[in-house]
mmCIF file with all atom_site columns, C-alpha atoms in Angstrom:
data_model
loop_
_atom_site.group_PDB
_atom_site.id
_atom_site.type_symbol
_atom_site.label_atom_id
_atom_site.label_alt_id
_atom_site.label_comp_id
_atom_site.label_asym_id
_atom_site.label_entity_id
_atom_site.label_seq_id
_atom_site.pdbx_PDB_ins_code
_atom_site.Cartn_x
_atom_site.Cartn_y
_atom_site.Cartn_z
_atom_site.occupancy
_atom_site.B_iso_or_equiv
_atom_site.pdbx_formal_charge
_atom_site.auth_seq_id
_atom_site.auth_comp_id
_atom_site.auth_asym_id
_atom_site.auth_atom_id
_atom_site.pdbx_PDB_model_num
ATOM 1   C CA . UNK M 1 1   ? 20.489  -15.703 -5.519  1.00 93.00 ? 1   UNK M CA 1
ATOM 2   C CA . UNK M 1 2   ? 21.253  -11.940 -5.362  1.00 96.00 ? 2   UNK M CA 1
ATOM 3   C CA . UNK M 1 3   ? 19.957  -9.726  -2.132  1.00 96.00 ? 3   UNK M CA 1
ATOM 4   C CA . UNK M 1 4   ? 19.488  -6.176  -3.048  1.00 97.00 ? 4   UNK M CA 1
ATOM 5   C CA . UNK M 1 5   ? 17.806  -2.667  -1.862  1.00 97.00 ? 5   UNK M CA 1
ATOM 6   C CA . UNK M 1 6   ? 14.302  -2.599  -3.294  1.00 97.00 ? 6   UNK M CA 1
ATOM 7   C CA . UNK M 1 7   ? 13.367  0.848   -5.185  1.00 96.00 ? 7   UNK M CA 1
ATOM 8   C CA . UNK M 1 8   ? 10.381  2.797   -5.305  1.00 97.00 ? 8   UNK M CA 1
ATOM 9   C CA . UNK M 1 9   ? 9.373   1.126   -8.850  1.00 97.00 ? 9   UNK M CA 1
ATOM 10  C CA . UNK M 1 10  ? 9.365   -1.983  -7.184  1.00 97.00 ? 10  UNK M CA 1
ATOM 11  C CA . UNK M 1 11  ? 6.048   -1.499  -5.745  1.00 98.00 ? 11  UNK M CA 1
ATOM 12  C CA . UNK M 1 12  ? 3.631   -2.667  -7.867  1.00 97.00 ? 12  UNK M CA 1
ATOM 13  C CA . UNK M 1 13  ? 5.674   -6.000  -8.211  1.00 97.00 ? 13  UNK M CA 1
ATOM 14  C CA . UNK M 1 14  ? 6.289   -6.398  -4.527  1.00 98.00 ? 14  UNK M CA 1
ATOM 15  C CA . UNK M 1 15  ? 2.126   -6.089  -3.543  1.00 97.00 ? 15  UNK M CA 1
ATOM 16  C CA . UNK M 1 16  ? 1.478   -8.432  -6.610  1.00 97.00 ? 16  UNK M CA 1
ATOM 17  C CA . UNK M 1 17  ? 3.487   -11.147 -4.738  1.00 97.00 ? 17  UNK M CA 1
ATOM 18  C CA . UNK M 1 18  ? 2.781   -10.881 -1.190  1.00 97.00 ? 18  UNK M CA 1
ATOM 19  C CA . UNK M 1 19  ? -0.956  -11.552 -2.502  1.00 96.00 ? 19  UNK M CA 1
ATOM 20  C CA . UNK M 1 20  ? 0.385   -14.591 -4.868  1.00 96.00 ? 20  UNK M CA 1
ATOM 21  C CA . UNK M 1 21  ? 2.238   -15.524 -1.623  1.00 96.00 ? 21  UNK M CA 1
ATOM 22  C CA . UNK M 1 22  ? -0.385  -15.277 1.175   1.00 95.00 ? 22  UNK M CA 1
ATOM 23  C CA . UNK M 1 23  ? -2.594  -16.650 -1.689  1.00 95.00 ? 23  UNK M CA 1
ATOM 24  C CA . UNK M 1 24  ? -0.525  -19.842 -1.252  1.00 95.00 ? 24  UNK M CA 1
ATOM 25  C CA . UNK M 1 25  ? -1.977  -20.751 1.812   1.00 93.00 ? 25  UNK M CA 1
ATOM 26  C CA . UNK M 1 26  ? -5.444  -21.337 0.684   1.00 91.00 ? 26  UNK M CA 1
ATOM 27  C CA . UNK M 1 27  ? -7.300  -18.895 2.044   1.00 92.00 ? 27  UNK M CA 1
ATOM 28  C CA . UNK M 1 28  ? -10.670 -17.921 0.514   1.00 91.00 ? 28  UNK M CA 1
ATOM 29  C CA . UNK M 1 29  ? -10.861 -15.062 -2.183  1.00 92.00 ? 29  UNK M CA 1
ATOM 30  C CA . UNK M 1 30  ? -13.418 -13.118 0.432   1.00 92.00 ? 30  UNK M CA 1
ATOM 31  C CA . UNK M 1 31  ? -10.780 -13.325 2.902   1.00 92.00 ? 31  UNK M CA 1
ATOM 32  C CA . UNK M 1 32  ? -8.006  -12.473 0.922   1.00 92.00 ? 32  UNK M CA 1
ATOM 33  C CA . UNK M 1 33  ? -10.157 -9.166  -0.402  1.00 95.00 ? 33  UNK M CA 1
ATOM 34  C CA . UNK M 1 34  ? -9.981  -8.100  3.261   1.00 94.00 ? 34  UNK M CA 1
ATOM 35  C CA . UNK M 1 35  ? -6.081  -8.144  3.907   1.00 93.00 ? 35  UNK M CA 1
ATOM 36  C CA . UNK M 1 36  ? -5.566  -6.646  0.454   1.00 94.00 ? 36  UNK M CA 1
ATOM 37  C CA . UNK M 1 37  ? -4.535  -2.703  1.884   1.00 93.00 ? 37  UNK M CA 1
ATOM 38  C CA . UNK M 1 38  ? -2.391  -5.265  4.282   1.00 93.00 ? 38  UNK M CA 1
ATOM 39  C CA . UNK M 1 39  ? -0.751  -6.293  1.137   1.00 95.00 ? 39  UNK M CA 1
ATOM 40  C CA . UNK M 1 40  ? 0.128   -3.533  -0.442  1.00 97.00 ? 40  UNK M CA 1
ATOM 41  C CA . UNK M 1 41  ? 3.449   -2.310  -0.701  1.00 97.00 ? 41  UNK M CA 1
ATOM 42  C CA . UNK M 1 42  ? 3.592   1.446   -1.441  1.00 97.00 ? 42  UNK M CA 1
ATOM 43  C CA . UNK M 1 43  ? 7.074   3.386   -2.994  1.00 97.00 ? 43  UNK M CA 1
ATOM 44  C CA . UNK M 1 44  ? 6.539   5.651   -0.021  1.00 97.00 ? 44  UNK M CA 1
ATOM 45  C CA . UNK M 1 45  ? 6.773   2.893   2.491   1.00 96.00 ? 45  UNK M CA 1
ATOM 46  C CA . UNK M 1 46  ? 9.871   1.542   0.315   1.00 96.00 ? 46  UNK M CA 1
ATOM 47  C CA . UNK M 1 47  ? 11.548  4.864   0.427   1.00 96.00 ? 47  UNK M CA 1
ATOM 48  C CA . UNK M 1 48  ? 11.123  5.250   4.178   1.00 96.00 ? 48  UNK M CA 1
ATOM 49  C CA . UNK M 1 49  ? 11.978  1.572   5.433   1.00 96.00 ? 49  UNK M CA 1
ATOM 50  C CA . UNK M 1 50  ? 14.604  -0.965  4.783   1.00 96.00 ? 50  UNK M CA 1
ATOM 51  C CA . UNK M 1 51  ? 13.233  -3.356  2.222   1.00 98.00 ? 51  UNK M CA 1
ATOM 52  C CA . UNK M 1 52  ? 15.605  -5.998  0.365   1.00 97.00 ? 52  UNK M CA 1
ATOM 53  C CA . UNK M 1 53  ? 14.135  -8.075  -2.367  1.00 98.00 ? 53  UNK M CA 1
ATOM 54  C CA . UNK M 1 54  ? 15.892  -11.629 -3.108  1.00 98.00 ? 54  UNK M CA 1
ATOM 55  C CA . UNK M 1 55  ? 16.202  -12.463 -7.200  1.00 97.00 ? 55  UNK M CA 1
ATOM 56  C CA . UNK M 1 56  ? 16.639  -15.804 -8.889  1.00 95.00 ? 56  UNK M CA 1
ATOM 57  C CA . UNK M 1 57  ? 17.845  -14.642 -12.116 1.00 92.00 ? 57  UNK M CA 1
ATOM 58  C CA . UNK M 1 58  ? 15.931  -11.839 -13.163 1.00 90.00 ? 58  UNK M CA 1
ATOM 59  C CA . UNK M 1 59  ? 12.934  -12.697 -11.415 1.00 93.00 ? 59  UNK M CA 1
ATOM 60  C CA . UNK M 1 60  ? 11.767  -11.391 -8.190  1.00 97.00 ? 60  UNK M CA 1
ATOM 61  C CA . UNK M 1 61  ? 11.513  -14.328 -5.807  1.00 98.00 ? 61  UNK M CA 1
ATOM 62  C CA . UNK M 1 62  ? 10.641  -12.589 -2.404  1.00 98.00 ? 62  UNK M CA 1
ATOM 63  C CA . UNK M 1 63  ? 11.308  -9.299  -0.404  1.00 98.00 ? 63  UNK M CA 1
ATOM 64  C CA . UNK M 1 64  ? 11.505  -8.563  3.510   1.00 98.00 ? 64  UNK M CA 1
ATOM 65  C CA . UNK M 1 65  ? 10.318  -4.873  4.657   1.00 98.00 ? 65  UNK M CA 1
ATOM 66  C CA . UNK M 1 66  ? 11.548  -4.438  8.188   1.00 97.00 ? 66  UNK M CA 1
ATOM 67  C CA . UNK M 1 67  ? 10.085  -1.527  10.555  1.00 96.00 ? 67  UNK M CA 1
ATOM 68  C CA . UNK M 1 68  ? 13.375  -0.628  12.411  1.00 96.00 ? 68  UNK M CA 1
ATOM 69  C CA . UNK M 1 69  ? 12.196  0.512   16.601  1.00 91.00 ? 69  UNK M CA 1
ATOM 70  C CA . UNK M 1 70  ? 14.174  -0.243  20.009  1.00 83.00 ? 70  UNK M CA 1
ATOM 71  C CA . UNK M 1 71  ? 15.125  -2.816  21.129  1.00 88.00 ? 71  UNK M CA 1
ATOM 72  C CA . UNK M 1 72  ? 13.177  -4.707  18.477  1.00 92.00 ? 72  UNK M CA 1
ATOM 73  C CA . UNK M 1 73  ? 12.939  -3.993  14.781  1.00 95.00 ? 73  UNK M CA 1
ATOM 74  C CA . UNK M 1 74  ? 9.455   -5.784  13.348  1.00 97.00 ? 74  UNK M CA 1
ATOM 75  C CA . UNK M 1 75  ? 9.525   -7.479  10.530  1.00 97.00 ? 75  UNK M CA 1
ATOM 76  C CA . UNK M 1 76  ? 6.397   -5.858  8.328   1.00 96.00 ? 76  UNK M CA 1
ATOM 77  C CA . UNK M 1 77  ? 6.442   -8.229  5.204   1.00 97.00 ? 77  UNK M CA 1
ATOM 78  C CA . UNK M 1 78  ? 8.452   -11.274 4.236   1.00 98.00 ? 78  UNK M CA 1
ATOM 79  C CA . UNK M 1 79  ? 6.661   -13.241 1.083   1.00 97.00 ? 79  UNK M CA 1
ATOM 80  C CA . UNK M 1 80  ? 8.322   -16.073 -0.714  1.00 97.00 ? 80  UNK M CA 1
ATOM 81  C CA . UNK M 1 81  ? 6.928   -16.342 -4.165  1.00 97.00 ? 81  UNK M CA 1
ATOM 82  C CA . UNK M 1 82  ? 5.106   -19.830 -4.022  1.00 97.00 ? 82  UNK M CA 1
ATOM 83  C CA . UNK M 1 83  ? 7.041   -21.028 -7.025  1.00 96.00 ? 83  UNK M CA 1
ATOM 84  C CA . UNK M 1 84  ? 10.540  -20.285 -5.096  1.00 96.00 ? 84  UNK M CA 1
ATOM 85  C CA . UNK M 1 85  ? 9.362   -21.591 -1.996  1.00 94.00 ? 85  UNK M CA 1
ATOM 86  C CA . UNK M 1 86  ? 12.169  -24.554 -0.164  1.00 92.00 ? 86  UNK M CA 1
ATOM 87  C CA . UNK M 1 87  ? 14.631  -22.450 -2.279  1.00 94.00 ? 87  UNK M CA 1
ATOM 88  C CA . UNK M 1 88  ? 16.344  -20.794 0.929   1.00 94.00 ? 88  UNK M CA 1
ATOM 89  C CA . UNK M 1 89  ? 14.854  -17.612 -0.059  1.00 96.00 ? 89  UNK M CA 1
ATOM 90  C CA . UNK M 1 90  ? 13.176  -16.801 2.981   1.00 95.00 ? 90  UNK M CA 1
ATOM 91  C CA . UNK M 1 91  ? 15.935  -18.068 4.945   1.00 94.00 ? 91  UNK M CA 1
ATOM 92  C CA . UNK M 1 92  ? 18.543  -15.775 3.496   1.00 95.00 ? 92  UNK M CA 1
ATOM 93  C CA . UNK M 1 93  ? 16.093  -12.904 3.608   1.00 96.00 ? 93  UNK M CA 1
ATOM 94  C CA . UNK M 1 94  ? 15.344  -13.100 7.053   1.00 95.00 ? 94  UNK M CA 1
ATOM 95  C CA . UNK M 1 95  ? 19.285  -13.769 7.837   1.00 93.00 ? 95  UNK M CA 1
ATOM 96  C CA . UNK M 1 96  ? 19.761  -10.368 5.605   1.00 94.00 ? 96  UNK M CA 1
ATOM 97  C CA . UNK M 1 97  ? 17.372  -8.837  8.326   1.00 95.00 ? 97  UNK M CA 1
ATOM 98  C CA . UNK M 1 98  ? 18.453  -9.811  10.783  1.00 94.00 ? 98  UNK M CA 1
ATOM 99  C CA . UNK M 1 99  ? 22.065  -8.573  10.456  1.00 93.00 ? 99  UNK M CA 1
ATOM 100 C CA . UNK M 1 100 ? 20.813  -5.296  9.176   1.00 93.00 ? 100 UNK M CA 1
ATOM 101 C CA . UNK M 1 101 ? 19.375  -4.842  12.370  1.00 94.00 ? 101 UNK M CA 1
ATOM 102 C CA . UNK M 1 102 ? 21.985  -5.944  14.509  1.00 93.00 ? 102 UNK M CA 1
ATOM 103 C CA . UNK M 1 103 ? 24.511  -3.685  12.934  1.00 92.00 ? 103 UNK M CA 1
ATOM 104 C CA . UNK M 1 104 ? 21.816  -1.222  13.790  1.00 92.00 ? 104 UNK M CA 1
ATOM 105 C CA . UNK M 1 105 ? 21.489  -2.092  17.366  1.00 91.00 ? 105 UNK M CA 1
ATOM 106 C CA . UNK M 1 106 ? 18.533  -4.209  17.690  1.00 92.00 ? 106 UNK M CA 1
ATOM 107 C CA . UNK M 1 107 ? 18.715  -7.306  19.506  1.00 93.00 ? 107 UNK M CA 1
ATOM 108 C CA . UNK M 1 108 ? 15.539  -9.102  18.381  1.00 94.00 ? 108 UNK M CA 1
ATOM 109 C CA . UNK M 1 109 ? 13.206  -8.838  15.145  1.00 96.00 ? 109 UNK M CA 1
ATOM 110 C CA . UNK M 1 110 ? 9.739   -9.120  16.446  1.00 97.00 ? 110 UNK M CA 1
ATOM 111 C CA . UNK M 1 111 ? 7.383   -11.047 14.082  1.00 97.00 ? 111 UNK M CA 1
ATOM 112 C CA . UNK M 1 112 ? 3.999   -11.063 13.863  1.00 96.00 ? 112 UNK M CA 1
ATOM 113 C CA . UNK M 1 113 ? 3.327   -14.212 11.662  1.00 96.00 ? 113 UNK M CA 1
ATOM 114 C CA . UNK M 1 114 ? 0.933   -15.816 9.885   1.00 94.00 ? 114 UNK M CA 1
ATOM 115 C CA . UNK M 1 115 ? 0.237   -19.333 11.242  1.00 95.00 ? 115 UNK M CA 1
ATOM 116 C CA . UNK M 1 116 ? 1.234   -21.099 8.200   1.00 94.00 ? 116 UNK M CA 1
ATOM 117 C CA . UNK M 1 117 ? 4.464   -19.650 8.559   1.00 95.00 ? 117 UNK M CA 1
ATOM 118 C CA . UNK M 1 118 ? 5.359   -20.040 12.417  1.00 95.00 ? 118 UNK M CA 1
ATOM 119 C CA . UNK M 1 119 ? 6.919   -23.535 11.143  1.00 94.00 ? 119 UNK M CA 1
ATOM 120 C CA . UNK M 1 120 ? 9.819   -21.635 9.045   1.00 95.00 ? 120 UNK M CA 1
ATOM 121 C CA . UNK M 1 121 ? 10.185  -19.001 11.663  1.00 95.00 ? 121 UNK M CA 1
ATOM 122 C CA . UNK M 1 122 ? 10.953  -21.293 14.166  1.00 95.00 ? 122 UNK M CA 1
ATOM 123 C CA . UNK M 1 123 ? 13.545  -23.432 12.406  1.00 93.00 ? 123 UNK M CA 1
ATOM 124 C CA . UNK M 1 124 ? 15.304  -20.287 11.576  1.00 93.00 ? 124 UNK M CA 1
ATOM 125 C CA . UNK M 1 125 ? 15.836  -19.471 15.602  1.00 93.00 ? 125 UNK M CA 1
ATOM 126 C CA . UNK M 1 126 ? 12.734  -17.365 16.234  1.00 95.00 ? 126 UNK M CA 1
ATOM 127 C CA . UNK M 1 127 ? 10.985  -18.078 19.665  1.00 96.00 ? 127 UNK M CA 1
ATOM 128 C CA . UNK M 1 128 ? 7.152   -18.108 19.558  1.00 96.00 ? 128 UNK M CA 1
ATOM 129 C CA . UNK M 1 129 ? 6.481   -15.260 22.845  1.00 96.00 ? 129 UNK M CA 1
ATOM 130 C CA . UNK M 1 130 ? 2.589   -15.016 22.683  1.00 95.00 ? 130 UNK M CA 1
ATOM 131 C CA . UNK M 1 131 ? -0.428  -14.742 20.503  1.00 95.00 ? 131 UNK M CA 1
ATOM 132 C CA . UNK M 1 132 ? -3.078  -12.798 19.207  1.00 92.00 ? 132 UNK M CA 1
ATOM 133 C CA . UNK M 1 133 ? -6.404  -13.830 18.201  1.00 93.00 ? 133 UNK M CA 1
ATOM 134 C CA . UNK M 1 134 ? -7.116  -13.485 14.328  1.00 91.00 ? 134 UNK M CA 1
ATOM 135 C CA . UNK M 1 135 ? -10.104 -15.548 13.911  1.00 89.00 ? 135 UNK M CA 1
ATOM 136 C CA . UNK M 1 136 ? -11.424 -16.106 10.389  1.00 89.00 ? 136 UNK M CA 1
ATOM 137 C CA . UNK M 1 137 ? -14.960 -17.285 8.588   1.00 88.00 ? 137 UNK M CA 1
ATOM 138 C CA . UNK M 1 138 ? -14.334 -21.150 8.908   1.00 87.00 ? 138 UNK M CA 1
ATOM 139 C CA . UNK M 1 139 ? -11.550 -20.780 11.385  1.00 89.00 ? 139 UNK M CA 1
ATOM 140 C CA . UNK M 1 140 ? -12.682 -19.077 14.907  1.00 92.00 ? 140 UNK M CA 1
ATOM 141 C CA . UNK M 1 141 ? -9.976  -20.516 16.977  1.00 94.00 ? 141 UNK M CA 1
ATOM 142 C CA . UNK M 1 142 ? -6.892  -19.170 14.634  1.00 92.00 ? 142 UNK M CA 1
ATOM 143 C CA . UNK M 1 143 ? -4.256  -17.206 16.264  1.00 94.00 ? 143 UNK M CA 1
ATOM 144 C CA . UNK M 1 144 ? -1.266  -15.174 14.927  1.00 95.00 ? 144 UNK M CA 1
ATOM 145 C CA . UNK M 1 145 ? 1.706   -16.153 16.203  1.00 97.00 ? 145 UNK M CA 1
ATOM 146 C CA . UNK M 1 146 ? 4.073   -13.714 18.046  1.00 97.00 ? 146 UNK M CA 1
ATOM 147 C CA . UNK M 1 147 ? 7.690   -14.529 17.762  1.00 97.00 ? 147 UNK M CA 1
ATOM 148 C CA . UNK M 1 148 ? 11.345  -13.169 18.434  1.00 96.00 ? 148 UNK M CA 1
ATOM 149 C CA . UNK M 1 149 ? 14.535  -13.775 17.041  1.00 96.00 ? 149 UNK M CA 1
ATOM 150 C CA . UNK M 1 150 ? 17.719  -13.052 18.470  1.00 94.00 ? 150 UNK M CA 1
ATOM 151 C CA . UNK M 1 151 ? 19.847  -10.897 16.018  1.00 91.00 ? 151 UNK M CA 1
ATOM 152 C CA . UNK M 1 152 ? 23.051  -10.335 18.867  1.00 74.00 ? 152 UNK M CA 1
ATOM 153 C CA . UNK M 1 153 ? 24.340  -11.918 21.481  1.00 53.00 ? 153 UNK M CA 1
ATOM 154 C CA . UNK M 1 154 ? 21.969  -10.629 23.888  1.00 46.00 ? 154 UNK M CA 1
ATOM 155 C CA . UNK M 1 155 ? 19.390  -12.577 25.094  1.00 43.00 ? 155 UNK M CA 1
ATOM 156 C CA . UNK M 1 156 ? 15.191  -11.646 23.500  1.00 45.00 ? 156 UNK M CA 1
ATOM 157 C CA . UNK M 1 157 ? 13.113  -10.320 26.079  1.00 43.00 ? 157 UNK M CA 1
ATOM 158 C CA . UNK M 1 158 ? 9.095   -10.317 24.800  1.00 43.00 ? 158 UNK M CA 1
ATOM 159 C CA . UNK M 1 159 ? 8.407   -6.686  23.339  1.00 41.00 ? 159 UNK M CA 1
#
């Protein structure tokens, strides 16, 4: 696996798999139609944040976009292309993260996750701090879950 800056071109190739990636989890296409501005990644928001994309060879097999902020930099996007997923993509992504933003100064990223995802987050170290209420047609109860992860030695402290 190689880690390296994304660039503006990678765009169009970045959107197409965070929508192939929250695709994964089985939501409906109605649904999906409503996060798709969510989903897209533009070359302006690549040329103004840090954004690394993991590659298995030559393909693109998921990218982390991080919104860098005191004392917490938020993690905007991290997608795993289904077909890479229990690869340790993610992992090494979000480990890439987080020492980019240590070296920076943060202490925590903050992560606003999807709930099929708190599961990973958590192994990797991230604390689950709160919630907010995301319900969905079919699912009126679902909540996003809010979690930190250290990326220093000092302790998180909820955003």
């Amino acid at each position: 696996m190689h880690i390296r800056a994304a660039h503006e071109r990678d765009a169009p190739a970045l959107s197409a798999l965070a929508f192939e990636a929250k695709a994964h989890w089985g939501y409906s296409v109605a649904q999906l139609a409503t996060w798709r501005e969510d989903l897209v990644i533009t070359p302006r928001a690549l040329a103004s944040h840090p954004c690394h994309v993991a590659e298995l060879g030559s393909e693109i097999a998921g990218f982390c976009l991080l919104e860098p902020a005191a004392p917490h930099w938020h993690v905007e996007h991290l997608w795993v292309r289904p077909s890479c997923m229990g690869r340790g993509v993610g992992r090494a992504l979000l480990a890439h993260a987080a020492g980019e933003a240590a070296r920076a100064g943060a202490i925590a990223l903050a992560i606003d996750a999807d709930p099929n995802a708190q599961g990973f987050y958590l192994r990797c170290g991230a604390v689950r701090v709160g919630w907010l209420a995301a319900p969905i047609d079919g699912q009126p109860d679902r909540e996003r879950p809010q979690l930190l992860l250290a990326v220093s030695g000092r302790a998180c402290a909820a955003p």
